[in-house]
Amino acid sequence: GAGVSQSPSNKVTEKGKDVELRCDPISGHTALYWYRQRLGQGLEFLIYFQGNSAPDKSGLPSDRFSAERTGESVSTLTIQRTQQEDSAVYLCASSISSTSRGGEQFFGPGTRLTVL
Amino acid sequence: QKEVEQNSGPLSVPEGAIASLNCTYSDRVSQSFFWYRQYSGKSPELIMSIYSNGDKEDGRFTAQLNKASQYVSLLIRDSQPSDSATYLCAGASGGSYIPTFGRGTSLIVHP
């Protein structure tokens, strides 16, 4: 079966421009997560979606970051007015809906964002 | 105290040896635990999950959980150069869908 897909795989943009990253989770996975991973660093949680519930946005670093998800389908992460410190790999993961098994996540290949 | 802590390494072991990766955690993430492997330039891949005290074995991998001492470990038997990667430990509390990841331990298996 298909895994988590993300697009684009690479994005180079100029400082100040907006970017939109896309994630398509595994079918049937109601939970969806976005993470940021800077070079040589650990995973930084950004936002969590669970079905039609209000998302947990506690990890978003600033109001330039936003994300949407319609139901249990595709999600988009938008970064407005990009800054050089936004350069990182943005990872999307999905899992089944469970407080214990929510940690059993399946990651997409990531989008490498470079802000010049 | 960080919620999930790992030694960044690198941990270097010879081929065929047992690699032992350790992770300590705080009370806040004390219910379920997960080990992920991340090859350089790739995304994390789930290896093992463990929910109760004791050992859980899957092929060459064994996860060990000790809730009294608040640590979880991953043993890799008969280590191969292809096991060289960063290993991420993650923990979640009973009421949270959001696991907390450690910074990862770099493992190098040399021939």
XYZ file of N, CA, C and O in Angstrom, chain A residues 36-103:
272
model
N 9.497 19.645 12.168
C 10.603 20.320 11.499
C 11.903 19.710 12.020
O 12.040 19.446 13.221
N 12.832 19.492 11.120
C 14.140 18.962 11.521
C 15.221 19.785 10.860
O 15.429 19.701 9.641
N 15.888 20.584 11.648
C 17.014 21.349 11.139
C 18.223 20.421 11.025
O 18.298 19.394 11.691
N 19.171 20.816 10.222
C 20.338 19.993 9.931
C 21.047 19.588 11.221
O 21.412 20.442 12.027
N 21.187 18.286 11.416
C 21.895 17.773 12.576
C 21.139 17.866 13.888
O 21.703 17.596 14.957
N 19.864 18.228 13.805
C 19.064 18.410 15.019
C 17.978 17.339 15.128
O 17.769 16.541 14.213
N 17.284 17.348 16.253
C 16.191 16.406 16.466
C 14.905 16.884 15.822
O 14.867 17.893 15.123
N 13.848 16.116 16.051
C 12.531 16.457 15.515
C 11.872 17.517 16.387
O 11.826 17.382 17.606
N 11.331 18.526 15.746
C 10.626 19.592 16.452
C 9.153 19.511 16.071
O 8.794 19.710 14.905
N 8.294 19.188 17.024
C 6.864 19.066 16.769
C 6.286 20.425 16.389
O 6.581 21.446 17.030
N 5.446 20.442 15.362
C 4.809 21.680 14.937
C 3.308 21.680 15.216
O 2.795 22.550 15.910
N 2.595 20.698 14.664
C 1.142 20.702 14.761
C 0.614 19.286 14.608
O 1.239 18.445 13.960
N -0.547 19.024 15.232
C -1.171 17.700 15.212
C -2.641 17.841 14.859
O -3.341 18.686 15.423
N -3.093 17.008 13.931
C -4.493 16.941 13.548
C -5.061 15.577 13.919
O -4.405 14.550 13.731
N -6.284 15.566 14.420
C -6.978 14.326 14.723
C -8.405 14.433 14.191
O -9.244 15.116 14.778
N -8.664 13.776 13.086
C -9.990 13.775 12.502
C -10.504 15.192 12.303
O -9.829 16.044 11.748
N -11.707 15.446 12.787
C -12.325 16.759 12.647
C -12.169 17.618 13.897
O -12.765 18.696 13.990
N -11.364 17.146 14.857
C -11.144 17.918 16.077
C -10.258 19.117 15.804
O -9.536 19.160 14.794
N -10.289 20.092 16.706
C -9.416 21.253 16.579
C -7.969 20.794 16.670
O -7.615 19.977 17.523
N -7.108 21.297 15.798
C -5.706 20.864 15.813
C -4.969 21.368 17.048
O -5.338 22.383 17.631
N -3.929 20.632 17.417
C -3.021 21.071 18.476
C -1.896 21.853 17.809
O -1.026 21.269 17.171
N -1.925 23.162 17.967
C -0.968 24.042 17.292
C 0.171 24.458 18.214
O 0.889 25.421 17.912
N 0.321 23.767 19.335
C 1.235 24.233 20.379
C 2.693 24.314 19.945
O 3.482 25.014 20.565
N 3.063 23.620 18.866
C 4.453 23.627 18.430
C 4.787 24.645 17.354
O 5.957 24.810 17.009
N 3.803 25.323 16.832
C 4.076 26.292 15.767
C 4.959 27.418 16.321
O 4.607 28.041 17.316
N 6.095 27.710 15.666
C 7.060 28.658 16.232
C 6.648 30.116 16.136
O 7.150 30.934 16.909
N 5.781 30.456 15.200
C 5.339 31.843 15.070
C 4.046 31.864 14.276
O 3.617 30.855 13.717
N 3.428 33.054 14.220
C 2.163 33.164 13.483
C 2.391 33.167 11.975
O 1.432 33.253 11.210
N 3.636 33.058 11.540
C 3.891 32.924 10.100
C 3.580 31.493 9.629
O 3.461 31.256 8.438
N 3.478 30.604 10.593
C 3.229 29.195 10.275
C 1.752 28.869 10.492
O 1.172 29.229 11.522
N 1.170 28.173 9.546
C -0.203 27.714 9.690
C -0.354 26.395 8.941
O 0.456 26.070 8.070
N -1.369 25.658 9.288
C -1.609 24.391 8.619
C -3.098 24.118 8.572
O -3.850 24.579 9.439
N -3.480 23.374 7.553
C -4.873 22.996 7.394
C -4.969 21.525 7.050
O -4.049 20.950 6.474
N -6.092 20.948 7.418
C -6.393 19.579 6.998
C -7.901 19.458 6.922
O -8.616 19.850 7.844
N -8.368 18.917 5.853
C -9.794 18.705 5.673
C -10.116 17.255 5.995
O -9.663 16.348 5.288
N -10.846 17.050 7.085
C -11.215 15.691 7.477
C -9.997 14.844 7.747
O -9.132 15.217 8.525
N -9.941 13.696 7.100
C -8.818 12.770 7.296
C -7.973 12.666 6.041
O -7.364 11.630 5.775
N -7.918 13.774 5.285
C -7.204 13.714 4.020
C -5.954 14.590 4.059
O -5.314 14.745 5.089
N -5.673 15.156 2.933
C -4.440 15.905 2.723
C -4.322 17.077 3.690
O -5.315 17.703 4.087
N -3.086 17.367 4.057
C -2.794 18.535 4.883
C -1.794 19.430 4.161
O -0.938 18.938 3.410
N -1.919 20.722 4.393
C -0.944 21.667 3.862
C -0.378 22.500 5.009
O -1.110 22.925 5.900
N 0.926 22.686 4.976
C 1.617 23.560 5.921
C 2.063 24.782 5.140
O 2.748 24.649 4.122
N 1.678 25.951 5.619
C 2.019 27.200 4.939
C 2.946 28.022 5.818
O 2.704 28.177 7.022
N 4.016 28.498 5.209
C 4.932 29.399 5.905
C 4.904 30.717 5.153
O 5.247 30.779 3.960
N 4.492 31.754 5.834
C 4.431 33.081 5.203
C 5.712 33.859 5.498
O 6.354 33.664 6.538
N 6.065 34.710 4.558
C 7.208 35.613 4.739
C 8.419 34.827 5.260
O 8.965 35.106 6.334
N 8.833 33.844 4.502
C 9.880 32.934 4.955
C 11.144 33.670 5.360
O 11.516 34.706 4.785
N 11.816 33.114 6.355
C 13.087 33.614 6.863
C 14.143 32.532 6.683
O 13.818 31.347 6.549
N 15.396 32.920 6.725
C 16.461 31.947 6.532
C 16.440 30.866 7.613
O 16.779 29.706 7.334
N 16.012 31.215 8.819
C 15.974 30.215 9.885
C 14.867 29.185 9.689
O 14.788 28.194 10.436
N 14.012 29.396 8.675
C 12.985 28.400 8.365
C 13.566 27.245 7.541
O 12.898 26.229 7.346
N 14.782 27.401 7.068
C 15.413 26.349 6.273
C 15.551 25.085 7.114
O 16.140 25.102 8.204
N 14.986 24.009 6.622
C 14.950 22.739 7.361
C 14.264 21.700 6.493
O 13.780 22.011 5.398
N 14.224 20.481 7.006
C 13.381 19.455 6.398
C 12.073 19.413 7.185
O 12.084 19.344 8.420
N 10.973 19.496 6.459
C 9.657 19.440 7.090
C 9.082 18.050 6.853
O 8.898 17.618 5.722
N 8.821 17.365 7.953
C 8.369 15.989 7.901
C 6.912 15.893 8.315
O 6.474 16.528 9.277
N 6.186 15.078 7.614
C 4.806 14.779 7.942
C 4.739 13.313 8.356
O 5.467 12.464 7.814
N 3.909 13.013 9.333
C 3.725 11.636 9.766
C 2.247 11.387 10.030
O 1.507 12.311 10.377
N 1.825 10.151 9.869
C 0.455 9.804 10.207
C 0.431 8.565 11.082
O 1.397 7.785 11.113
N -0.647 8.399 11.831
C -0.807 7.224 12.681
C -2.291 6.967 12.887
O -3.131 7.810 12.582
N -2.588 5.791 13.439
C -3.978 5.501 13.770
C -4.355 6.310 15.003
O -3.483 6.814 15.713
N -5.620 6.426 15.260
C -6.097 7.232 16.368
C -6.064 6.430 17.657
O -6.898 5.584 17.891
N -5.052 6.669 18.455
C -4.944 5.969 19.728
C -3.956 6.709 20.602
O -2.899 7.095 20.134
N -4.279 6.892 21.878
C -3.350 7.605 22.749
C -2.055 6.831 22.930
O -0.999 7.407 23.072
N -2.130 5.511 22.901
C -0.884 4.758 23.062
C -0.194 4.557 21.729
O 1.000 4.794 21.589
N -0.969 4.158 20.731
C -0.321 3.835 19.459
C -0.112 5.061 18.588
O 0.390 4.965 17.482
N -0.516 6.257 19.104
C -0.241 7.471 18.350
C 1.236 7.669 18.120
O 1.643 8.385 17.214
N 2.048 7.042 18.964
C 3.484 7.159 18.770
C 4.004 6.254 17.678
O 5.165 6.365 17.293
